[in-house]
Structure formats: structure tokens, C-alpha cells
Short mmCIF file of C-alpha atoms in Angstrom, two decimals:
data_model
loop_
_atom_site.label_atom_id
_atom_site.label_comp_id
_atom_site.label_asym_id
_atom_site.label_seq_id
_atom_site.Cartn_x
_atom_site.Cartn_y
_atom_site.Cartn_z
CA MET A 1 0.00 0.00 0.00
CA LYS A 2 1.08 3.56 -0.70
CA THR A 3 0.39 6.84 1.08
CA ASN A 4 -0.95 9.68 -1.02
CA PHE A 5 1.10 12.85 -0.40
CA VAL A 6 -0.45 16.25 -1.13
CA ASP A 7 2.17 18.98 -0.88
CA VAL A 8 1.73 22.76 -1.04
CA ASN A 9 1.79 22.93 -4.85
CA ASP A 10 -0.68 20.06 -5.01
CA MET A 11 -3.05 21.87 -2.66
CA VAL A 12 -2.85 25.04 -4.75
CA ASN A 13 -3.57 22.92 -7.85
CA LEU A 14 -6.46 21.24 -6.07
CA VAL A 15 -8.01 24.58 -5.06
CA ASN A 16 -7.63 25.94 -8.59
CA ARG A 17 -9.05 22.80 -10.22
CA HIS A 18 -12.01 22.36 -7.88
CA GLY A 19 -12.55 26.06 -7.11
CA LEU A 20 -12.13 27.81 -3.77
CA THR A 21 -15.79 28.77 -3.42
CA THR A 22 -16.84 25.20 -4.23
CA MET A 23 -14.42 23.83 -1.64
CA LEU A 24 -15.68 26.26 0.99
CA ALA A 25 -19.33 25.39 0.35
CA ASP A 26 -18.58 21.66 0.31
CA LEU A 27 -16.63 21.86 3.54
CA VAL A 28 -19.40 23.76 5.33
CA ASP A 29 -21.65 20.77 4.63
CA CYS A 30 -18.96 18.16 5.41
CA ILE A 31 -18.16 19.70 8.79
CA GLU A 32 -21.84 20.09 9.65
CA ASN A 33 -22.55 16.46 8.76
CA ASP A 34 -19.68 15.24 10.93
CA PHE A 35 -20.78 17.42 13.86
CA LYS A 36 -24.18 15.76 13.57
CA ARG A 37 -22.32 12.44 14.08
CA TRP A 38 -20.68 13.87 17.23
CA GLU A 39 -21.22 10.80 19.39
CA LYS A 40 -19.46 8.56 16.83
CA PHE A 41 -16.09 10.26 17.39
CA ASP A 42 -13.32 9.88 19.94
CA LYS A 43 -12.83 13.35 21.36
CA SER A 44 -10.11 14.97 23.40
CA ALA A 45 -8.64 18.42 23.82
CA ARG A 46 -5.59 18.92 21.64
CA VAL A 47 -2.15 18.15 23.02
CA ALA A 48 -0.33 21.47 23.33
CA SER A 49 3.27 22.43 23.99
CA HIS A 50 3.43 26.10 25.00
CA SER A 51 6.42 28.43 25.02
CA ASP A 52 6.89 32.13 25.59
CA VAL A 53 6.68 32.78 21.84
CA GLY A 54 3.96 30.39 20.71
CA VAL A 55 2.40 26.96 20.81
CA ILE A 56 2.80 23.64 18.95
CA GLU A 57 -0.18 21.30 18.98
CA LEU A 58 -1.41 17.89 17.89
CA MET A 59 -5.14 17.53 17.20
CA PRO A 60 -6.39 13.92 16.94
CA THR A 61 -9.82 12.34 16.51
CA ALA A 62 -11.34 9.19 14.99
CA ASP A 63 -14.57 7.45 14.17
CA ASP A 64 -14.83 3.68 13.60
CA VAL A 65 -13.43 3.94 10.05
CA SER A 66 -10.80 6.69 9.95
CA TYR A 67 -8.29 8.34 12.27
CA ALA A 68 -6.96 11.84 11.66
CA PHE A 69 -4.56 14.22 13.29
CA LYS A 70 -3.20 17.66 12.54
CA TYR A 71 0.13 19.13 13.58
CA VAL A 72 -0.18 22.91 13.91
CA ASN A 73 1.68 25.79 15.48
CA GLY A 74 0.78 29.32 16.46
CA HIS A 75 3.67 31.80 16.59
CA PRO A 76 2.47 35.43 16.23
CA GLN A 77 5.99 36.80 15.71
CA ASN A 78 6.84 34.49 12.79
CA THR A 79 6.29 37.17 10.17
CA GLN A 80 9.61 38.76 11.21
CA TYR A 81 11.26 35.54 10.00
CA ASP A 82 9.18 35.48 6.78
CA LEU A 83 7.28 32.49 8.15
CA SER A 84 3.54 32.01 8.53
CA THR A 85 2.16 32.49 12.03
CA VAL A 86 0.31 29.19 11.53
CA MET A 87 1.93 26.17 9.82
CA SER A 88 0.40 22.75 9.60
CA PHE A 89 0.23 19.29 8.09
CA GLY A 90 -2.26 16.46 8.56
CA VAL A 91 -2.61 12.69 8.31
CA LEU A 92 -5.62 10.47 7.60
CA ALA A 93 -5.35 6.76 8.42
CA GLU A 94 -7.45 3.61 8.36
CA VAL A 95 -8.71 2.53 11.77
CA GLN A 96 -8.80 -1.15 10.73
CA THR A 97 -5.09 -1.32 9.87
CA GLY A 98 -3.60 1.94 11.10
CA PHE A 99 -2.18 2.57 7.64
CA PRO A 100 -1.84 6.28 6.74
CA VAL A 101 -3.69 6.74 3.44
CA LEU A 102 -3.07 10.51 3.19
CA MET A 103 -0.40 12.94 4.33
CA SER A 104 -1.20 16.51 3.37
CA GLU A 105 -0.07 20.08 3.75
CA PHE A 106 -2.57 21.77 6.02
CA THR A 107 -1.54 25.42 6.30
CA LEU A 108 -3.66 26.39 3.31
CA ALA A 109 -6.25 23.76 4.19
CA THR A 110 -6.57 25.10 7.75
CA ALA A 111 -7.44 28.58 6.46
CA ILE A 112 -10.13 27.06 4.23
CA ARG A 113 -11.52 24.80 6.97
CA THR A 114 -11.56 27.61 9.55
CA ALA A 115 -13.59 29.80 7.22
CA ALA A 116 -15.94 26.90 6.50
CA GLN A 117 -16.40 26.27 10.23
CA SER A 118 -17.14 29.96 10.79
CA VAL A 119 -19.84 29.90 8.12
CA MET A 120 -21.29 26.61 9.35
CA SER A 121 -21.73 28.14 12.81
CA ALA A 122 -23.08 31.45 11.47
CA ARG A 123 -25.56 29.64 9.24
CA LEU A 124 -26.83 27.98 12.41
CA LEU A 125 -26.76 31.00 14.73
CA ALA A 126 -26.82 34.33 12.88
CA ARG A 127 -30.00 36.11 11.78
CA LYS A 128 -31.25 34.69 8.50
CA ASN A 129 -31.24 38.12 6.86
CA ALA A 130 -27.62 38.92 7.82
CA ARG A 131 -25.93 40.82 4.98
CA SER A 132 -23.09 42.83 6.56
CA MET A 133 -19.98 41.68 8.42
CA ALA A 134 -17.21 43.47 10.27
CA LEU A 135 -13.85 41.73 9.84
CA ILE A 136 -11.39 42.69 12.57
CA GLY A 137 -7.90 41.39 11.83
CA ASN A 138 -6.98 41.43 8.14
CA GLY A 139 -4.14 38.92 8.11
CA ALA A 140 -3.63 35.51 6.52
CA GLN A 141 -7.10 34.09 7.17
CA SER A 142 -9.17 37.19 6.41
CA GLU A 143 -9.71 36.62 2.67
CA PHE A 144 -10.99 33.11 3.29
CA GLN A 145 -13.44 34.37 5.91
CA ALA A 146 -14.73 37.17 3.66
CA ILE A 147 -15.11 34.94 0.60
CA ALA A 148 -16.78 32.13 2.54
CA PHE A 149 -19.34 34.42 4.19
CA HIS A 150 -20.02 36.14 0.87
CA HIS A 151 -20.38 33.00 -1.23
CA VAL A 152 -22.15 30.67 1.20
CA LEU A 153 -24.08 32.99 3.52
CA GLY A 154 -24.85 35.89 1.17
CA ILE A 155 -22.90 38.58 3.01
CA ASN A 156 -22.61 41.48 0.55
CA GLU A 157 -20.79 44.06 2.68
CA VAL A 158 -17.57 43.67 4.68
CA ARG A 159 -16.16 46.37 6.94
CA LEU A 160 -12.45 46.00 7.50
CA PHE A 161 -10.12 47.07 10.28
CA ASP A 162 -6.62 46.11 11.34
CA ILE A 163 -4.07 48.05 13.36
CA ASP A 164 -1.68 47.16 10.52
CA SER A 165 -2.92 49.28 7.62
CA GLU A 166 -0.81 47.27 5.15
CA ALA A 167 -2.76 44.13 6.07
CA THR A 168 -5.98 45.93 5.16
CA ASP A 169 -4.38 47.13 1.89
CA LYS A 170 -3.55 43.52 1.08
CA LEU A 171 -7.05 42.31 1.88
CA ILE A 172 -8.75 45.02 -0.19
CA ASN A 173 -6.50 44.24 -3.14
CA ASN A 174 -7.23 40.50 -2.95
CA LEU A 175 -10.98 41.04 -2.64
CA LYS A 176 -11.05 42.99 -5.92
CA ALA A 177 -11.72 39.61 -7.52
CA PHE A 178 -15.23 39.91 -6.02
CA PRO A 179 -16.52 43.24 -7.38
CA GLU A 180 -20.06 42.54 -6.19
CA LEU A 181 -18.81 42.62 -2.58
CA ASN A 182 -19.07 46.07 -1.03
CA ILE A 183 -15.82 46.73 0.86
CA ILE A 184 -15.63 49.46 3.48
CA ARG A 185 -12.39 50.47 5.16
CA ALA A 186 -13.19 51.40 8.76
CA ALA A 187 -11.30 53.87 10.92
CA SER A 188 -11.45 51.72 14.04
CA THR A 189 -12.89 48.51 15.46
CA ALA A 190 -15.87 50.44 16.81
CA ASP A 191 -16.44 52.02 13.41
CA ALA A 192 -16.31 48.62 11.70
CA VAL A 193 -18.75 46.82 14.00
CA ARG A 194 -21.34 49.63 14.17
CA GLY A 195 -24.50 48.26 12.57
CA ALA A 196 -22.87 44.99 11.45
CA ASP A 197 -24.98 41.82 11.45
CA ILE A 198 -21.94 39.60 12.01
CA VAL A 199 -18.63 40.47 13.65
CA THR A 200 -15.66 38.22 12.88
CA THR A 201 -12.42 38.63 14.81
CA VAL A 202 -9.26 36.94 13.50
CA THR A 203 -6.42 38.60 15.35
CA ALA A 204 -3.07 36.94 16.02
CA ASP A 205 -1.48 38.39 19.18
CA LYS A 206 -1.00 35.89 22.00
CA ALA A 207 -2.37 38.21 24.68
CA TYR A 208 -5.42 38.83 26.85
CA ALA A 209 -6.78 41.31 24.34
CA THR A 210 -10.17 43.04 24.39
CA ILE A 211 -10.76 43.67 20.71
CA ILE A 212 -14.53 43.78 21.21
CA THR A 213 -15.92 45.60 24.26
CA PRO A 214 -19.47 45.59 25.68
CA GLU A 215 -20.51 48.99 24.35
CA MET A 216 -19.90 47.76 20.79
CA ILE A 217 -22.52 45.02 21.05
CA GLU A 218 -25.87 45.67 19.36
CA PRO A 219 -29.09 43.63 19.50
CA GLY A 220 -29.13 40.71 17.06
CA MET A 221 -25.37 40.60 16.41
CA HIS A 222 -23.61 37.31 15.84
CA LEU A 223 -20.00 37.30 17.06
CA ASN A 224 -17.61 34.90 15.34
CA ALA A 225 -14.54 35.03 17.62
CA VAL A 226 -11.84 33.07 15.83
CA GLY A 227 -8.51 34.43 17.09
CA GLY A 228 -8.71 33.51 20.78
CA ASP A 229 -7.48 29.94 20.52
CA CYS A 230 -4.98 29.14 23.28
CA PRO A 231 -4.41 29.85 26.98
CA GLY A 232 -3.57 33.49 27.53
CA LYS A 233 -5.09 34.59 24.19
CA THR A 234 -8.49 36.27 24.01
CA GLU A 235 -10.33 38.80 21.83
CA LEU A 236 -13.55 39.55 23.71
CA HIS A 237 -13.88 41.56 26.89
CA ALA A 238 -15.26 39.18 29.53
CA ASP A 239 -18.45 41.23 29.87
CA VAL A 240 -19.22 40.68 26.17
CA LEU A 241 -19.77 37.01 27.00
CA LEU A 242 -22.62 38.05 29.29
CA LYS A 243 -24.47 39.77 26.44
CA GLY A 244 -25.94 36.65 24.83
CA LYS A 245 -25.79 32.88 24.32
CA VAL A 246 -22.29 31.41 23.96
CA PHE A 247 -21.60 28.43 21.69
CA VAL A 248 -18.44 26.33 21.49
CA GLU A 249 -17.08 23.32 19.64
CA PHE A 250 -15.77 21.02 22.41
CA GLU A 251 -16.36 22.47 25.87
CA PRO A 252 -13.36 20.91 27.71
CA GLN A 253 -10.97 22.42 25.15
CA SER A 254 -12.77 25.76 24.90
CA ARG A 255 -12.65 26.20 28.69
CA ILE A 256 -8.85 26.17 28.43
CA GLU A 257 -8.29 27.99 25.14
CA GLY A 258 -11.30 30.08 24.21
CA ASP A 259 -12.54 33.46 25.29
CA ILE A 260 -14.49 31.63 27.98
CA GLN A 261 -11.17 30.93 29.77
CA GLN A 262 -11.92 34.29 31.42
CA MET A 263 -15.15 33.01 32.94
CA PRO A 264 -16.00 30.78 35.94
CA ALA A 265 -15.94 27.02 35.38
CA ASP A 266 -19.75 26.86 35.58
CA PHE A 267 -20.33 29.63 33.03
CA PRO A 268 -23.03 28.20 30.70
CA VAL A 269 -22.08 27.33 27.12
CA ILE A 270 -23.69 25.21 24.39
CA GLU A 271 -21.81 22.83 22.10
CA LEU A 272 -22.71 23.23 18.42
CA TRP A 273 -23.64 19.59 17.91
CA GLN A 274 -26.42 20.00 20.49
CA VAL A 275 -28.03 22.68 18.33
CA LEU A 276 -27.48 20.82 15.07
CA ASN A 277 -29.18 17.72 16.48
CA GLY A 278 -32.07 19.67 17.98
CA HIS A 279 -31.23 19.05 21.65
CA ILE A 280 -30.91 22.77 22.49
CA SER A 281 -32.13 25.85 20.66
CA GLY A 282 -29.67 28.18 18.93
CA ARG A 283 -30.81 31.75 18.31
CA ASP A 284 -34.13 32.33 20.01
CA ASN A 285 -35.11 35.62 18.32
CA ASN A 286 -33.74 38.34 16.06
CA GLU A 287 -32.81 40.60 18.98
CA GLN A 288 -30.67 38.02 20.73
CA VAL A 289 -26.87 38.21 20.61
CA THR A 290 -25.13 34.95 19.70
CA ILE A 291 -21.43 34.33 20.31
CA PHE A 292 -19.39 31.55 18.72
CA ASP A 293 -16.21 31.13 20.78
CA SER A 294 -14.20 29.35 18.11
CA VAL A 295 -10.89 27.67 18.96
CA GLY A 296 -10.70 25.03 16.21
CA PHE A 297 -11.41 21.39 16.99
CA ALA A 298 -9.94 18.17 15.57
CA LEU A 299 -13.27 17.08 14.10
CA GLU A 300 -13.07 19.95 11.60
CA ASP A 301 -9.63 18.72 10.50
CA PHE A 302 -10.97 15.17 10.22
CA SER A 303 -13.71 16.42 7.88
CA THR A 304 -11.22 18.40 5.82
CA LEU A 305 -8.64 15.60 5.53
CA ALA A 306 -11.35 13.17 4.41
CA TYR A 307 -12.52 15.75 1.85
CA VAL A 308 -8.99 16.43 0.57
CA HIS A 309 -8.41 12.69 0.24
CA LYS A 310 -11.62 12.31 -1.76
CA ILE A 311 -11.10 15.14 -4.24
CA SER A 312 -7.32 14.69 -4.62
CA THR A 313 -8.05 11.08 -5.60
CA GLN A 314 -10.80 12.27 -7.93
CA TYR A 315 -8.43 14.64 -9.77
CA GLY A 316 -5.34 12.44 -9.52
CA ILE A 317 -3.52 15.23 -7.65
CA GLY A 318 -0.64 14.35 -5.34
CA ARG A 319 1.80 11.49 -5.51
CA THR A 320 2.25 8.22 -3.69
CA ILE A 321 5.15 7.90 -1.28
CA ASP A 322 6.72 5.03 0.65
CA LEU A 323 5.95 6.39 4.10
CA ILE A 324 5.54 2.85 5.48
CA PRO A 325 7.83 -0.09 4.46
CA GLU A 326 6.34 -2.82 2.26
CA PHE A 327 7.57 -6.20 3.48
CA ASN A 328 7.90 -9.63 1.98
CA ASN A 329 7.92 -10.78 5.61
CA PRO A 330 6.37 -8.21 8.01
CA LYS A 331 8.12 -9.94 10.92
CA ASP A 332 11.58 -9.36 9.41
CA LEU A 333 12.20 -5.63 9.79
CA PHE A 334 15.97 -6.17 10.07
CA GLY A 335 15.96 -8.17 6.87
CA PHE A 336 14.28 -5.26 5.09
CA ILE A 337 17.20 -3.03 6.03
CA ARG A 338 19.68 -5.76 5.13
CA GLN A 339 18.21 -6.10 1.65
CA GLY A 340 19.02 -2.43 1.11
CA GLN A 341 22.65 -3.04 2.14
CA ALA A 342 22.35 -0.31 4.77
CA ILE A 343 24.53 -2.23 7.25
CA GLN A 344 27.75 -0.70 8.52
CA LYS A 345 29.87 -3.71 9.41
CA ASN A 346 33.09 -2.01 10.48
CA VAL A 347 32.64 0.51 13.24
CA ALA A 348 35.81 2.18 14.50
#
């Protein structure tokens, strides 16, 4: 058996062949369908190794057919080294044998899956007539968020703000490919969120930040808080979380990493799968504020890896690699090395 390897160029080819907007729409449905199967999955908070400058994490999950994990980092200062603040790869394996069928780049894929997860949650929680979105933080993930909300949810106006004006310049330039999208450059966070139906925050600093404060909240808003995703990193003032219903992916992980890390252990939250399966209501009325405290959960990566495996196979994109030895005799691992003459007989 061979492992299919999808590298960065392959992923770019895959996005161009299949279409970014098609991938985003497909993934919204894939992630939603897997969340509806919530009880079929092994679930655990990701394994994190924290340092003063960032975090490195492994994110595993499995159902009874497939196992998946993602390796991912978060280093806000990486841009000074010309590196992405988030870098990632993922693996999809068979549960029956443990054989890895796919190894894939996941830096680009993570941006796509995060936008798809944001839209999946907003489709569930935001007002049905939502048409405007404030986008606070205009870095690497911002285009994917804007395009996904525009294409899948019908958002036709985005209001942009970033303390780095060059990031906003970059975003505006990239969104020129969507001339039907009304783009407004805001003077501040408060200016951007004023009157917005949806507020998406995708900031990068590893700090207890208060990007959104209580006085900015208006009736009926849906907050999509994406950037607060590890201990010591938040985007919402704690009092914002008291303004409405708070929804999370996997509560044990969100308690540690999300904006709700600021709140008492008994602060009430609702897991998305409970709403999707009709156990608990989502938005109760058009005046209610809904808050999605997004940290990213392994199930979303599982959905994306399975999807990448499916369409890369469909298009014949990627190449097979010998990640695992193929044996004539699986019990003779030494003999496999010996056949390759990789034995150093004379050691000084």
C-alpha cells in the first residue's frame, strides 16, 4: 500500500481545479454532517506544547473507520522571520489497519476549513437576513473568511479594520476579484462593527486582548470570535460574553483555550452539535446576541482531511510515497534493512 502525499503545490492545484468557493461550500456541509455524528467520534482536547513565543499542537480524533490528526503551530511573531504564524500538516489513516492513506499540507487547508467552520456556525446561529460583516484582523485568514461568508451565507458588505494598515491594503487588493462585494475600510474597530450583522475577529497576538468591548454590542449581532485559541489569548472583553448565548465546539478544550477561559468554570455554554441535532435551541429571536467562541477542533480537520483525500483522488492530484515499508515478511524488519545493504559492518 502507498500513502498519497499532497504537498503545497498540489493543494494550490487542487483549489484551482475544484474552485475555492466550491471547496468552501462543500466543507461547510462536510463539517456540519460530521458534527451531527458527534457521538461517533473519539474526542479529546488537543495536546499542546506552550512556550513564551507560541504553541505547537497535535489535534487527533477518529470514528470507527478513519483516524486523523493535525500538527499545527501558532507563533504570532513568525512574520519577522518570513514564516507564517500558523503552519500545519495532517494525516488520515485507516482505523482497521492503522495505515496512513493521506499525508497533506494543512496550512492552506486550515485557512479554508476555519472559514468553513465559521460559516457553518453562522448559518446555524446568525440572523437569517444577515448581509453585513465586520472583519477585525486582516491577516492571513481574512480573505478566506470574507469569501466564505459572501459565497455561502450571502454577506454582501464587509467592513475592515486592522491596526496594521498594510494588512488591510492587502485584503482590499485580494478582494477585488469579487466586485459585487461592497468593501468598506473602517477607521477603528468600533467604526467597523457599528451596525454589522456579524462580527468576525481573526487577530493573532498571543495576549489577553479586548478587541470587542461591551458597548460595541448591538441587538441581534452574531459574534464569530476566531482568534482567541490558546491559553492566555483572548479577543472579547469578559463582559461581552454576558451579552448573549455562547456556543463552542468542544467544551473541555474551549474552557482552556477560548474566550471563555476568562469566565468561571460553571459559566453556561452550548456545544454546536447539540443545536445541530435539535437538543438545544440556537438563536431564540432576532434581537438576541449569539457568540461563537471558536478555537478550532480536531473534528473539523478530520472532515477536511477526508474531503482532501476524496477530491485529490478524484483529480489524480498528489503522488504516492513510501511512508511505510512494504515487506515480503512483516516480521523481518531487520531483513528489510539488510536487503538495502544499509549495514555498517566495520565501526571504529
